[in-house]
Tab-separated table of C-alpha atoms and ligand atoms in Angstrom:
chain	number	residue	atom	x	y	z
U	1	MET	CA	32.171	-8.197	-19.276
U	2	LYS	CA	35.236	-6.512	-17.891
U	3	ASP	CA	37.078	-7.643	-14.827
U	4	TYR	CA	35.418	-6.075	-11.858
U	5	ARG	CA	37.081	-6.109	-8.493
U	6	HIS	CA	34.296	-4.699	-6.320
U	7	ILE	CA	30.566	-5.236	-6.533
U	8	PHE	CA	28.035	-2.939	-4.885
U	9	PHE	CA	24.349	-3.759	-4.475
U	10	ASP	CA	21.316	-1.706	-3.636
U	11	LEU	CA	19.199	-3.442	-0.951
U	12	ASP	CA	15.487	-2.532	-1.179
U	13	ARG	CA	13.727	-3.971	-4.227
U	14	THR	CA	17.055	-5.328	-5.508
U	15	LEU	CA	17.675	-8.076	-2.923
U	16	TRP	CA	15.140	-7.523	-0.137
U	17	ASP	CA	11.593	-7.731	-1.467
U	18	PHE	CA	10.433	-4.403	-0.140
U	19	ASP	CA	6.943	-4.523	-1.603
U	20	LYS	CA	6.097	-8.012	-0.393
U	21	ASN	CA	7.574	-7.327	3.042
U	22	ALA	CA	5.775	-4.008	3.377
U	23	ARG	CA	2.545	-5.694	2.383
U	24	GLU	CA	2.943	-8.269	5.162
U	25	ALA	CA	3.841	-5.570	7.666
U	26	PHE	CA	0.745	-3.569	6.743
U	27	ALA	CA	-1.450	-6.612	7.220
U	28	ASP	CA	0.028	-6.933	10.731
U	29	ILE	CA	-0.509	-3.219	11.405
U	30	TYR	CA	-4.093	-3.421	10.191
U	31	SER	CA	-4.932	-6.122	12.684
U	32	ILE	CA	-2.768	-4.932	15.615
U	33	PHE	CA	-4.306	-1.449	15.559
U	34	LYS	CA	-7.758	-2.716	14.585
U	35	LEU	CA	-7.901	-0.190	11.753
U	36	LYS	CA	-11.185	-1.666	10.624
U	37	ASP	CA	-12.733	-0.283	13.812
U	38	TYR	CA	-11.571	3.201	12.764
U	39	GLY	CA	-13.613	2.872	9.579
U	40	ILE	CA	-10.770	1.785	7.303
U	41	GLY	CA	-12.637	-1.034	5.596
U	42	ASN	CA	-9.980	-2.132	3.192
U	43	LEU	CA	-6.263	-2.702	3.718
U	44	ASP	CA	-5.495	-2.046	0.026
U	45	ASP	CA	-6.982	1.447	0.236
U	46	PHE	CA	-4.886	2.163	3.326
U	47	VAL	CA	-1.709	0.931	1.642
U	48	LYS	CA	-2.413	2.886	-1.548
U	49	SER	CA	-2.910	6.069	0.428
U	50	TYR	CA	0.213	5.375	2.481
U	51	HIS	CA	2.361	5.017	-0.639
U	52	LEU	CA	1.179	8.363	-2.007
U	53	HIS	CA	2.108	10.184	1.201
U	54	ASN	CA	5.270	8.192	1.755
U	55	ASP	CA	6.584	9.024	-1.721
U	56	VAL	CA	6.047	12.739	-1.190
U	57	LEU	CA	7.646	12.714	2.266
U	58	TRP	CA	10.551	10.485	1.188
U	59	GLU	CA	11.374	12.952	-1.570
U	60	LEU	CA	11.442	15.762	1.012
U	61	TYR	CA	13.617	13.608	3.268
U	62	ARG	CA	15.936	12.772	0.361
U	63	GLN	CA	16.300	16.501	-0.287
U	64	GLY	CA	17.175	17.051	3.355
U	65	LYS	CA	14.058	19.116	4.016
U	66	ILE	CA	12.609	16.924	6.770
U	67	GLU	CA	14.035	14.648	9.443
U	68	LYS	CA	13.517	10.905	9.516
U	69	GLU	CA	11.619	10.954	12.826
U	70	TYR	CA	9.097	13.312	11.276
U	71	LEU	CA	8.822	11.192	8.121
U	72	ARG	CA	8.176	8.084	10.185
U	73	TRP	CA	4.969	9.257	11.799
U	74	LYS	CA	3.862	11.997	9.399
U	75	ARG	CA	3.290	9.508	6.569
U	76	PHE	CA	0.788	7.703	8.779
U	77	GLU	CA	-0.853	10.870	10.048
U	78	ASP	CA	-1.480	11.924	6.440
U	79	THR	CA	-2.717	8.442	5.526
U	80	LEU	CA	-5.136	8.355	8.476
U	81	GLY	CA	-6.236	11.855	7.438
U	82	ASP	CA	-7.421	10.456	4.105
U	83	PHE	CA	-9.895	8.349	6.080
U	84	GLY	CA	-11.074	11.289	8.164
U	85	ILE	CA	-9.023	10.269	11.199
U	86	SER	CA	-7.078	13.003	12.957
U	87	ASN	CA	-4.944	11.199	15.511
U	88	LYS	CA	-1.276	12.036	15.824
U	89	GLN	CA	-0.810	9.643	18.729
U	90	LEU	CA	-2.118	6.724	16.688
U	91	ALA	CA	0.056	7.807	13.731
U	92	MET	CA	3.129	7.814	15.969
U	93	GLU	CA	2.324	4.382	17.363
U	94	ILE	CA	1.753	2.941	13.899
U	95	GLY	CA	4.932	4.603	12.648
U	96	HIS	CA	6.944	3.008	15.418
U	97	GLU	CA	5.342	-0.380	14.922
U	98	TYR	CA	5.885	-0.275	11.175
U	99	ILE	CA	9.639	0.285	11.403
U	100	THR	CA	9.805	-2.407	14.085
U	101	ILE	CA	7.838	-5.033	12.154
U	102	SER	CA	8.820	-4.445	8.548
U	103	PRO	CA	12.599	-5.058	8.795
U	104	GLN	CA	11.831	-8.393	10.443
U	105	LYS	CA	10.217	-9.623	7.254
U	106	VAL	CA	12.415	-11.904	5.219
U	107	ASN	CA	11.055	-12.136	1.669
U	108	LEU	CA	13.819	-11.742	-0.903
U	109	LEU	CA	13.760	-11.218	-4.658
U	110	PRO	CA	13.953	-14.506	-6.593
U	111	ASN	CA	17.423	-16.078	-6.707
U	112	THR	CA	18.959	-13.623	-4.243
U	113	VAL	CA	20.629	-16.319	-2.148
U	114	LYS	CA	21.805	-18.411	-5.117
U	115	THR	CA	23.307	-15.359	-6.754
U	116	LEU	CA	25.040	-14.100	-3.612
U	117	GLU	CA	26.336	-17.595	-2.840
U	118	TYR	CA	28.034	-17.554	-6.236
U	119	LEU	CA	29.270	-13.966	-6.174
U	120	HIS	CA	30.597	-13.690	-2.646
U	121	LEU	CA	33.190	-16.396	-3.306
U	122	ARG	CA	34.511	-14.422	-6.273
U	123	TYR	CA	34.197	-10.751	-5.354
U	124	PRO	CA	34.003	-8.567	-2.293
U	125	LEU	CA	30.366	-7.483	-2.079
U	126	TYR	CA	28.977	-4.319	-0.510
U	127	ILE	CA	25.623	-2.620	-0.015
U	128	ILE	CA	24.920	1.026	-0.781
U	129	THR	CA	21.507	2.003	0.569
U	130	ASN	CA	19.448	5.086	1.289
U	131	GLY	CA	17.535	3.314	4.023
U	132	PHE	CA	17.800	4.094	7.695
U	133	GLU	CA	20.886	2.606	9.302
U	134	GLU	CA	19.278	0.525	12.060
U	135	VAL	CA	16.446	-0.613	9.793
U	136	GLN	CA	18.750	-1.777	7.001
U	137	PHE	CA	21.035	-3.677	9.398
U	138	THR	CA	18.013	-5.422	10.914
U	139	LYS	CA	16.798	-6.467	7.456
U	140	LEU	CA	20.194	-7.873	6.495
U	141	ALA	CA	20.541	-9.802	9.752
U	142	ASN	CA	17.022	-11.236	9.803
U	143	SER	CA	17.057	-12.312	6.174
U	144	ASN	CA	20.488	-13.930	6.582
U	145	LEU	CA	22.153	-11.647	4.050
U	146	ALA	CA	24.635	-9.886	6.320
U	147	GLY	CA	27.307	-12.571	5.921
U	148	TYR	CA	27.624	-12.030	2.183
U	149	PHE	CA	28.693	-8.406	2.495
U	150	LYS	CA	32.042	-7.001	3.530
U	151	CYS	CA	30.543	-3.629	4.220
U	152	VAL	CA	27.178	-1.863	4.300
U	153	ILE	CA	27.215	1.806	3.373
U	154	THR	CA	24.125	3.764	4.348
U	155	SER	CA	23.242	7.307	3.384
U	156	GLU	CA	23.172	8.130	7.085
U	157	ALA	CA	26.818	7.159	7.496
U	158	ALA	CA	27.924	8.724	4.219
U	159	GLY	CA	26.112	12.012	4.764
U	160	PHE	CA	24.779	11.849	1.205
U	161	LYS	CA	21.848	10.032	-0.357
U	162	LYS	CA	21.825	8.280	-3.708
U	163	PRO	CA	21.872	9.527	-6.458
U	164	ASP	CA	24.285	12.091	-4.991
U	165	GLN	CA	27.781	11.146	-6.126
U	166	GLY	CA	28.933	11.792	-2.572
U	167	ILE	CA	27.639	8.455	-1.293
U	168	PHE	CA	29.308	6.538	-4.121
U	169	ASN	CA	32.594	8.396	-3.626
U	170	TYR	CA	32.352	7.727	0.114
U	171	ALA	CA	31.770	4.006	-0.502
U	172	LEU	CA	34.609	3.683	-3.023
U	173	LYS	CA	37.035	5.427	-0.717
U	174	LEU	CA	35.924	3.432	2.313
U	175	VAL	CA	36.602	0.073	0.652
U	176	GLY	CA	39.600	1.274	-1.381
U	177	ALA	CA	37.994	0.675	-4.769
U	178	ASP	CA	38.696	2.371	-8.070
U	179	PRO	CA	35.407	3.387	-9.728
U	180	SER	CA	36.462	1.931	-13.085
U	181	GLU	CA	36.793	-1.544	-11.560
U	182	SER	CA	33.576	-1.241	-9.555
U	183	LEU	CA	30.076	-2.313	-10.441
U	184	MET	CA	26.782	-1.066	-9.004
U	185	ILE	CA	23.629	-3.185	-9.307
U	186	GLY	CA	20.258	-1.671	-8.476
U	187	ASP	CA	16.605	-1.402	-9.413
U	188	ASP	CA	16.334	2.374	-9.720
U	189	LEU	CA	17.556	4.063	-12.885
U	190	ILE	CA	18.082	7.384	-11.163
U	191	THR	CA	19.173	6.683	-7.606
U	192	ASP	CA	21.297	3.617	-8.348
U	193	ILE	CA	22.288	3.719	-11.978
U	194	SER	CA	22.755	7.342	-12.958
U	195	GLY	CA	24.315	8.118	-9.582
U	196	ALA	CA	26.862	5.342	-9.922
U	197	VAL	CA	27.667	6.161	-13.552
U	198	GLN	CA	28.227	9.799	-12.615
U	199	ALA	CA	30.681	8.631	-9.981
U	200	GLY	CA	32.599	6.787	-12.716
U	201	MET	CA	31.348	3.319	-11.823
U	202	ASN	CA	29.890	0.670	-14.101
U	203	ALA	CA	26.273	-0.247	-13.505
U	204	ILE	CA	23.717	-2.941	-14.156
U	205	PHE	CA	20.041	-2.036	-14.077
U	206	PHE	CA	17.995	-4.745	-12.361
U	207	ASN	CA	14.538	-4.527	-13.931
U	208	PRO	CA	12.463	-7.512	-12.763
U	209	GLY	CA	9.202	-5.792	-13.669
U	210	ARG	CA	10.497	-5.171	-17.209
U	211	ILE	CA	9.595	-1.531	-16.927
U	212	ALA	CA	9.858	0.295	-20.245
U	213	HIS	CA	12.476	3.028	-20.191
U	214	ASN	CA	14.917	4.920	-22.345
U	215	GLY	CA	17.541	5.095	-19.649
U	216	GLY	CA	20.353	4.290	-22.046
U	217	VAL	CA	21.778	1.748	-19.626
U	218	VAL	CA	24.710	-0.334	-20.773
U	219	HIS	CA	23.541	-3.511	-19.077
U	220	GLU	CA	20.130	-4.627	-17.918
U	221	ILE	CA	19.007	-7.835	-16.224
U	222	PHE	CA	15.556	-9.150	-15.391
U	223	ASP	CA	16.581	-11.836	-12.886
U	224	LEU	CA	19.474	-11.736	-10.420
U	225	ILE	CA	20.607	-15.195	-11.520
U	226	GLU	CA	21.811	-13.653	-14.794
U	227	LEU	CA	24.686	-12.172	-12.780
U	228	THR	CA	26.133	-15.645	-12.261
U	229	LYS	CA	26.514	-15.993	-16.042
U	230	MET	CA	27.931	-12.506	-16.533
U	231	LEU	CA	30.377	-12.249	-13.645
I	1	MG	MG1	16.073	-0.124	-4.580
């Protein structure tokens, strides 16, 4: 591989195990708010419904059509609605609790620490994330990842969300990196990979689930530890 001078990582589902952490947070929510007493008999059904609404609302948020405060409670109001519960107050309380609890979870993708231990001695590392600023910083601090990164670039600070080239250009400029000597590593072919490539960066698609695709990516890895052999 070529000589890279700057390495950028996505955070959620690339380093921080979003799905496992969300799952734990939902189990907490289910018991704290006694959702069983509201007639929600099964946590899995609640989570499945949540993901459907969250995906729709996140896409609207990504397009700049709704604000984050709205997204945070609306996804729970819609989820509760699927179970015949109309309770905005409860949705707002759950929404607040969820963003408080979930970033405190500390499950990471396999080999995250080993890989970052190796890489941070050799390259300046950075994060480029679409997550909310305060949430992402809490995740990095609680899971002991903050020390590996010279800089964390959020879509909130950049004013653009991945895959918009604007966030990549903002990050490159901020750290003084040339795109041709920069590498982006992420789990999403569109937001991370195509966005970075369009900004002139190199990219590695992290595909731990071995999802079939015809993304035409130059490099693909299935485990983060592969980076220590490549870089
Ligand atoms: Mg991701």
